[in-house]
Short mmCIF file of C-alpha atoms (C1' of nucleotides) in Angstrom, two decimals:
data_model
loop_
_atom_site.label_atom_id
_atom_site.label_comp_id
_atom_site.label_asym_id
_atom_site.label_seq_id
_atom_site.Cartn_x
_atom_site.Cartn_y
_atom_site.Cartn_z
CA UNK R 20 0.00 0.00 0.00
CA UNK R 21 2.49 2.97 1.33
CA UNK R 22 4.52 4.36 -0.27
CA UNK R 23 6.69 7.54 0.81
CA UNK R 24 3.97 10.23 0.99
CA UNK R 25 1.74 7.52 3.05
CA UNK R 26 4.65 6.47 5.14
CA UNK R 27 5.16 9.83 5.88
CA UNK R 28 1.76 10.92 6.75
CA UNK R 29 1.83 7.60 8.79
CA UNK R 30 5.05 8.25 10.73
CA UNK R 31 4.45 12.12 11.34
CA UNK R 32 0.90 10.95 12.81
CA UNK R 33 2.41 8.38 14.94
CA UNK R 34 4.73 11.57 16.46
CA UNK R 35 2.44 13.77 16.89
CA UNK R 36 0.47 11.18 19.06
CA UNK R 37 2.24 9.70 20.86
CA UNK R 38 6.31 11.37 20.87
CA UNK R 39 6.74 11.19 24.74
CA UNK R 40 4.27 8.60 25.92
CA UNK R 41 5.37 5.19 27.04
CA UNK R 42 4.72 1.51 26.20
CA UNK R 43 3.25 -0.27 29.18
CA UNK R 44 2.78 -3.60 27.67
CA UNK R 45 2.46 -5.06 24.49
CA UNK R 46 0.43 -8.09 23.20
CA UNK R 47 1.34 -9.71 19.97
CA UNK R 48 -0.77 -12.17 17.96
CA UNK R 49 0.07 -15.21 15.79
CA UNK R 50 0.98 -15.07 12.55
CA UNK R 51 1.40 -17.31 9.52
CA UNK R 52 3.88 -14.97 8.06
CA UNK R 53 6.78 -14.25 10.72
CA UNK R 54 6.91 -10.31 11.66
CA UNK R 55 11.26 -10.32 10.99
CA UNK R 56 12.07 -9.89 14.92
CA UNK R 57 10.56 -12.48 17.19
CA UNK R 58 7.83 -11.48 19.81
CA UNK R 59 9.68 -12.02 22.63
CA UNK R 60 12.45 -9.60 21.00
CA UNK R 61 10.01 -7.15 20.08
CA UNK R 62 8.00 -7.10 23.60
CA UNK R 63 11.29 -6.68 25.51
CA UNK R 64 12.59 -4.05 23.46
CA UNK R 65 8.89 -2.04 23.69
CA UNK R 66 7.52 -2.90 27.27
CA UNK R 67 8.54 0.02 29.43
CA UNK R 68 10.70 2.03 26.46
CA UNK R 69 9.40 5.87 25.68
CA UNK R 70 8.65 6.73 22.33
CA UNK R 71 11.08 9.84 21.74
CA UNK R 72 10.07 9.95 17.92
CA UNK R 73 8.54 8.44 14.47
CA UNK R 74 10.09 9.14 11.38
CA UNK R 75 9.98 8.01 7.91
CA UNK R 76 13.43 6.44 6.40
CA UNK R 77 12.43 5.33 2.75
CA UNK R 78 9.20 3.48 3.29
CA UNK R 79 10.11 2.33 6.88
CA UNK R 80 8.78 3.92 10.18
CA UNK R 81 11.51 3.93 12.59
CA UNK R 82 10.49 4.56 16.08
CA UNK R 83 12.97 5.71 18.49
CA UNK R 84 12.76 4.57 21.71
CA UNK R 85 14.83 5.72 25.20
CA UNK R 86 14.88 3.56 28.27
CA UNK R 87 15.67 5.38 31.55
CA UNK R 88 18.86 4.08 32.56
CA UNK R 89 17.99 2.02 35.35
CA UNK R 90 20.53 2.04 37.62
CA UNK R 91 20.28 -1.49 38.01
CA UNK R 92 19.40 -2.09 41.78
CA UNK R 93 16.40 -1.07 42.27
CA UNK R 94 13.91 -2.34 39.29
CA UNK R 95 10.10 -2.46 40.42
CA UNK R 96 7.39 -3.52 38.47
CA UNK R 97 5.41 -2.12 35.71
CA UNK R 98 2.03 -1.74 37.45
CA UNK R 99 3.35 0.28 40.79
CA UNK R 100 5.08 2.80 40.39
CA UNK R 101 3.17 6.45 40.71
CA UNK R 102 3.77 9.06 37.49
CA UNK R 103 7.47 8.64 36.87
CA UNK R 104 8.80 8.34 33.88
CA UNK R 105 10.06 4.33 32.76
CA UNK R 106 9.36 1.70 34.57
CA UNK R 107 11.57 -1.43 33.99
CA UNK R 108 9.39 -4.33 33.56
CA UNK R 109 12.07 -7.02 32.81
CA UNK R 110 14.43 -7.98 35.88
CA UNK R 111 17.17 -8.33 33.38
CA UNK R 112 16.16 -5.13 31.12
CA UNK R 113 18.71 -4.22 28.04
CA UNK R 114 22.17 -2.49 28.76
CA UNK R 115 21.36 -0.32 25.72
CA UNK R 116 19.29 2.73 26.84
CA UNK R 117 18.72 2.94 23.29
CA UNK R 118 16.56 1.27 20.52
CA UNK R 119 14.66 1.24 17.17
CA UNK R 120 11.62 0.09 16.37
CA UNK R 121 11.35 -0.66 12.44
CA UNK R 122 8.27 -1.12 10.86
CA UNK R 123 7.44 -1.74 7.29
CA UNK R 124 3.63 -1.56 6.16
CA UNK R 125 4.39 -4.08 3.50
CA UNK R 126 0.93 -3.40 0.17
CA UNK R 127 -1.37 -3.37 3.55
CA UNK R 128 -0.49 -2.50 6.73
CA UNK R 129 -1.54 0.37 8.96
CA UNK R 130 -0.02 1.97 12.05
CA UNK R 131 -3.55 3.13 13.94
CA UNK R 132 -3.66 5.21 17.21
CA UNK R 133 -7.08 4.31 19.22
CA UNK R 134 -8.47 4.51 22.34
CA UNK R 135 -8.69 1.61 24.38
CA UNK R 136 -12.51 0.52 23.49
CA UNK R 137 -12.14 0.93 19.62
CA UNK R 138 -13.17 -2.39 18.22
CA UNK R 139 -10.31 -4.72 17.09
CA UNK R 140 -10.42 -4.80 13.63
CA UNK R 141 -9.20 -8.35 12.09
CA UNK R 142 -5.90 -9.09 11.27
CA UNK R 143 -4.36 -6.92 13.88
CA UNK R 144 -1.23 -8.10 14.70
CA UNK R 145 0.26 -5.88 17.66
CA UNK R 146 -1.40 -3.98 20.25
CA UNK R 147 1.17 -1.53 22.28
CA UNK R 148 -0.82 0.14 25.54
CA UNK R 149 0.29 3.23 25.80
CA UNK R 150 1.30 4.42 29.49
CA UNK R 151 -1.38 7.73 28.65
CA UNK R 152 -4.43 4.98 27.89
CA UNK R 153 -3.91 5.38 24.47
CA UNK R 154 -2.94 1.93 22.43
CA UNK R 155 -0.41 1.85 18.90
CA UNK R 156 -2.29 -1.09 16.60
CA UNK R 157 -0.55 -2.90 13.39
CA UNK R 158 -3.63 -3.59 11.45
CA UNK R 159 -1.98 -5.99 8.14
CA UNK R 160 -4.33 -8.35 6.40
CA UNK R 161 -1.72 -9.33 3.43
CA UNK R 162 1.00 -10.16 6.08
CA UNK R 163 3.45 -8.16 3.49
CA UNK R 164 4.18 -6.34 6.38
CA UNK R 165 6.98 -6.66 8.46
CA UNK R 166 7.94 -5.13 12.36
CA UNK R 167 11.36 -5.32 13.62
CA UNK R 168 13.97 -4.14 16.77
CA UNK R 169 17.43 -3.25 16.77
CA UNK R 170 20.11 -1.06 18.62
CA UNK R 171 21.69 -0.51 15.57
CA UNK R 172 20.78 2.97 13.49
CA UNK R 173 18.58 2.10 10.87
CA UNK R 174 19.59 2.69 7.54
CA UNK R 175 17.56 2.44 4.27
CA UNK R 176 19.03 0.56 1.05
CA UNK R 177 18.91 4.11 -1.38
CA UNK R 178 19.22 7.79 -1.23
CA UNK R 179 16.40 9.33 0.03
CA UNK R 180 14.42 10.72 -3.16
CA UNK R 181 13.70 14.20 -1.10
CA UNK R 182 17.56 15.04 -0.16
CA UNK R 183 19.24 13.54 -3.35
CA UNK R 184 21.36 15.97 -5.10
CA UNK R 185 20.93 15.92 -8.93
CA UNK R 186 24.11 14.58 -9.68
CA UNK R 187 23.75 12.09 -7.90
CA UNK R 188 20.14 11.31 -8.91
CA UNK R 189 22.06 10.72 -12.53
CA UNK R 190 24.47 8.31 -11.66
CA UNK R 191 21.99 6.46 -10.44
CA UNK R 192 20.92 5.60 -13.29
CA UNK R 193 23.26 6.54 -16.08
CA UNK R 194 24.49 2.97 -16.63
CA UNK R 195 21.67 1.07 -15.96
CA UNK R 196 20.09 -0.89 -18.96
CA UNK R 197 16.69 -1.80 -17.15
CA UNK R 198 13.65 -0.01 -17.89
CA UNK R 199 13.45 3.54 -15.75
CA UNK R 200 10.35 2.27 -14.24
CA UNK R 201 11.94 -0.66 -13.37
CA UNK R 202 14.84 1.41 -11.42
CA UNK R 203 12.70 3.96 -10.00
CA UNK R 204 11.40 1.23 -8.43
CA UNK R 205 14.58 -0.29 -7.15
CA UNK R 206 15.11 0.61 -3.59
CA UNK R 207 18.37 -0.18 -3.14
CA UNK R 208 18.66 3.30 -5.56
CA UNK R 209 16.32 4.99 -4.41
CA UNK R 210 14.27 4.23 -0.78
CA UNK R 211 10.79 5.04 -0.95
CA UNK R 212 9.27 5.47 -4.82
CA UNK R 213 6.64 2.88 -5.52
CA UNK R 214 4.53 2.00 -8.40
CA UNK R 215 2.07 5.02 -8.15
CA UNK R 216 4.76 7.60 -7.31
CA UNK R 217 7.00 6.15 -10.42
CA UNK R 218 4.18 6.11 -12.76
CA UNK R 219 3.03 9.69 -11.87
CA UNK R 220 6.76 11.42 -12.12
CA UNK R 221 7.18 9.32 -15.38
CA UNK R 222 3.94 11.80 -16.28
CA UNK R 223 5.10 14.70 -14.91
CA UNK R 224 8.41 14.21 -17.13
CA UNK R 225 6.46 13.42 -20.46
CA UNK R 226 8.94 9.91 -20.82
CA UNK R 227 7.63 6.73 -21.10
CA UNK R 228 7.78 4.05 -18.17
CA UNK R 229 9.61 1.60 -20.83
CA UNK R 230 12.43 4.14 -21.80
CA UNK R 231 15.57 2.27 -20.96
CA UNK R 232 17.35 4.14 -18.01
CA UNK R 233 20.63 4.39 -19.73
CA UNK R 234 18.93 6.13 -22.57
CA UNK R 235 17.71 9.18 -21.00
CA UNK R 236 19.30 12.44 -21.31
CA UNK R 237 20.58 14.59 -18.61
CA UNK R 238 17.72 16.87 -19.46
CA UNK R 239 15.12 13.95 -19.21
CA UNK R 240 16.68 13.35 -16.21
CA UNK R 241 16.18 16.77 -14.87
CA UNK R 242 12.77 16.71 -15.32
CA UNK R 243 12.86 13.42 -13.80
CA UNK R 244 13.78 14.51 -10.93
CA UNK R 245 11.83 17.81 -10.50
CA UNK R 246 9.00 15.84 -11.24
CA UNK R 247 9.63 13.37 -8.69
CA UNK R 248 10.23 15.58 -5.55
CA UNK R 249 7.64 17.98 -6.73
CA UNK R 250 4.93 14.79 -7.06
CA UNK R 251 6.20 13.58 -3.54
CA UNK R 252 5.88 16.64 -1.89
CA UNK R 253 2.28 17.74 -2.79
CA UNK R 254 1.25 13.90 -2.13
CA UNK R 255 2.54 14.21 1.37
CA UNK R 256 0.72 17.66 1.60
CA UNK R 257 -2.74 15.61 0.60
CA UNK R 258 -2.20 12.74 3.07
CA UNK R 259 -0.95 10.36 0.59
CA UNK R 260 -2.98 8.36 -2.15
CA UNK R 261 -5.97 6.23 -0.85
CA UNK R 262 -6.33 3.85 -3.75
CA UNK R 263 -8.04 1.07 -1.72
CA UNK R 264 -7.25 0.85 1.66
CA UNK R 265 -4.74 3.02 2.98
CA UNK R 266 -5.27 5.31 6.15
CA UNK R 267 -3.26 7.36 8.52
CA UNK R 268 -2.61 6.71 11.93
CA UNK R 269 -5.75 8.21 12.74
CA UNK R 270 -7.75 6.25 10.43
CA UNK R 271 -8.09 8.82 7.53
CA UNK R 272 -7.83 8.53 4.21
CA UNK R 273 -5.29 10.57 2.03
CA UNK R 274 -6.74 12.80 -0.99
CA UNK R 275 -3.80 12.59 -3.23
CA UNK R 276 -5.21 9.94 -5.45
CA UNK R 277 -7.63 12.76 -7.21
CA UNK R 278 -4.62 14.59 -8.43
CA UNK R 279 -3.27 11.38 -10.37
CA UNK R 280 -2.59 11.85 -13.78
CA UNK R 281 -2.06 8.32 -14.85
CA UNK R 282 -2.46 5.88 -11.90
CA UNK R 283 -5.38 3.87 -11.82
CA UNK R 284 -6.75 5.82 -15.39
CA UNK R 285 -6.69 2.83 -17.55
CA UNK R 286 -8.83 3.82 -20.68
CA UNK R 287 -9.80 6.97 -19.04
CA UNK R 288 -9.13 10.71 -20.93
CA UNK R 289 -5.37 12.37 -20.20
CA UNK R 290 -5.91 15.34 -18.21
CA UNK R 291 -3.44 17.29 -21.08
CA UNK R 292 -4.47 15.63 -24.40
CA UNK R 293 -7.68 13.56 -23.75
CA UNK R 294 -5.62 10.31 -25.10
CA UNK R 295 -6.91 7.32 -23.57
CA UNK R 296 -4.58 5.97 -20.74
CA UNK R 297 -2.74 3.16 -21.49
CA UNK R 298 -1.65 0.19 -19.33
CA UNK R 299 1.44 -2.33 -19.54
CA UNK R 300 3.15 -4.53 -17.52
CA UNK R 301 6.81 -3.67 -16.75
CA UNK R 302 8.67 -6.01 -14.38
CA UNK R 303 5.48 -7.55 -13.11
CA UNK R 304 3.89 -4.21 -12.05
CA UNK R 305 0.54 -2.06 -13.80
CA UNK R 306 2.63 0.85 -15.39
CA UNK R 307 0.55 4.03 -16.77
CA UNK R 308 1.19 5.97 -19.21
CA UNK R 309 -0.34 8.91 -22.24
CA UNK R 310 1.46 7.35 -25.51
CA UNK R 311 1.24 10.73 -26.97
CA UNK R 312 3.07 13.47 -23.87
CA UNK R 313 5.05 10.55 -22.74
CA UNK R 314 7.69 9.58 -24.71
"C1'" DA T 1085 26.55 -8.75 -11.33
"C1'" DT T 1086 22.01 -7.92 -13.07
"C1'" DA T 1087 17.21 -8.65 -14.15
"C1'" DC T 1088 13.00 -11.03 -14.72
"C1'" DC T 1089 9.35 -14.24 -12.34
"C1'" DG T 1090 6.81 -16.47 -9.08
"C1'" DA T 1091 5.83 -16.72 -4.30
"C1'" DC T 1092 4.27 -14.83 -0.19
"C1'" DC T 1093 -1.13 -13.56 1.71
"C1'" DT T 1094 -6.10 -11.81 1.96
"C1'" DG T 1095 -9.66 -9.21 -0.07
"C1'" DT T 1096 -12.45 -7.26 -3.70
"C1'" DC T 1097 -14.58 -6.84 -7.94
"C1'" DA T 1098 -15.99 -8.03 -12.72
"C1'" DG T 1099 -17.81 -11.52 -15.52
"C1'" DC T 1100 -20.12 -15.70 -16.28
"C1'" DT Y 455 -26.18 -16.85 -5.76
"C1'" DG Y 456 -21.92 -18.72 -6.35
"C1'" DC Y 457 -17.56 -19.65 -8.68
"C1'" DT Y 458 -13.22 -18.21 -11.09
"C1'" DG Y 459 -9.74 -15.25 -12.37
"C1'" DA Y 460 -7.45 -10.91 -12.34
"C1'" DC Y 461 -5.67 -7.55 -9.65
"C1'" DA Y 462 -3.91 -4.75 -5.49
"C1'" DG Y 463 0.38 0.57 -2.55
"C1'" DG Y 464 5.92 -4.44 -1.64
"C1'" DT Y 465 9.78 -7.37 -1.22
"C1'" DC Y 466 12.39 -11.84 -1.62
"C1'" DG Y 467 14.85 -15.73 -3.36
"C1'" DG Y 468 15.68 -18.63 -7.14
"C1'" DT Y 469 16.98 -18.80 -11.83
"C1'" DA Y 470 18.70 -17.25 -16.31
#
DNA sequence: ATACCGACCTGTCAGC
DNA sequence: TGCTGACAGGTCGGTA
């Protein structure tokens, strides 16, 4: 489903609800598909950790999280322990006062912040209670999703497509023989472009989604790439694209998907030309085009 | 090394 | 009213 506007919306959501609170427990369900770090791993790390911040890093939500350094001797438990800050819940708790919470919403998932009595919606996967009554939910029916842990900084695969320099945008792709949709999509190049956000620069750039990537010129690649920040930025402004399912961490939809030119317009008029939109199949993916501004 | 392709899942919708 | 197939915002691992 996300892709960097929604992950985005989703992670600044997540901040501005609950930056400062703390997790008091968290219940995990089972899963066919594993979630990448094991429960256990995930509960220690999150029972009794504050939530200093959620950020976007390609199209992961990393969740920073700060443990009171507790001193070691003294460690009560969760439940008793009137309006101070962390409580350690674990005997043994982790040496690191830091950690990271990763989580990827895979073509599905959703990051929701509810009060406690909201129904449970199915295939909800986590449940973190919040220390202020408030409870974090991973709602993810496909499973594509993943959730992980780590001390280590969390880095994405690619440059991040809103603080790559130009020149560096070009030798991304300069050698590359694979169609441009194809490497737009790559996020080992770039971290965070998905299929709707590819197809819709690709419009904004009048070049064809097929166009190998070694074949464009440094002024196609220009408007590549003005196209591409300029497309991510207003999507982010709307909330993101709600194609089917997608929703922000307070349940809303985004509004971008009005503003698509190509997306989802199979057979439908091009906003420029009134050319039926055409759809092909590049690398397994719908790709959009107008055959006559994209070329 | 690079690039397609199917697999991983559930849900929805169009067509018969 | 089913049933079947195509399709869906993403990534992986195997294979060429």
């Amino acid at each position: 489903m996300p892709e960097l506007p929604e992950v985005e919306t989703v992670a600044r959501g997540l901040h501005k609800r609950v930056a400062g609170d703390v997790i008091d427990s968290v219940w995990i369900g089972q899963r066919k598909q594993p979630l990448k770090s094991s429960a256990d791993e995930i509960a220690a790390m999150l029972e009794g950790a504050k939530i200093a911040r959620a950020r976007r890093v390609g199209k992961h939500i990393v969740i920073d999280l700060e443990r009171e350094s507790a001193d070691s001797d003294e460690v009560q438990s969760q439940s008793q322990r009137p309006r101070t800050g962390v409580s350690a819940p674990h005997k043994h708790s982790a040496p690191h006062k830091q950690g990271q919470w990763i989580v990827h919403l895979g073509m599905t998932g959703s990051m929701l912040v509810t009060t406690p009595d909201a129904p449970i919606e199915k295939h909800t996967h986590l449940i973190a209670k919040m220390k202020s009554g408030k409870e974090v939910r991973f709602v993810d029916p496909r499973m594509f999703g993943k959730l992980a842990v780590t001390h280590e900084p969390f880095q994405a695969p690619g440059k991040e497509p809103l603080d790559v320099g130009f020149e560096s945008f070009v030798s991304l792709f300069r050698k590359r023989k694979t169609p441009i949709k194809s490497a737009l999509l790559n996020q080992s190049l770039l971290s965070g472009v998905g299929n709707i956000y590819a197809d819709e620069a690709l419009a904004r750039a009048g070049i064809r989604p097929r166009r190998q990537a070694a074949s464009l010129t440094r002024n196609d690649l220009k408007r590549l790439y003005d196209a591409l920040q300029k497309v991510l930025k207003e999507a982010i402004e709307l909330g993101g694209s709600s194609v089917s399912d997608y929703v922000d961490a307070d349940g809303e939809r985004g509004f971008f998907q009005i503003r698509h030119l190509v997306y989802g317009r199979e057979g439908e008029p091009c906003r420029k030309c009134k050319t039926p939109i055409k759809r092909i199949v590049i690398a397994g993916r719908s790709s959009h085009y107008c055959s006559k501004c994209q070329k």
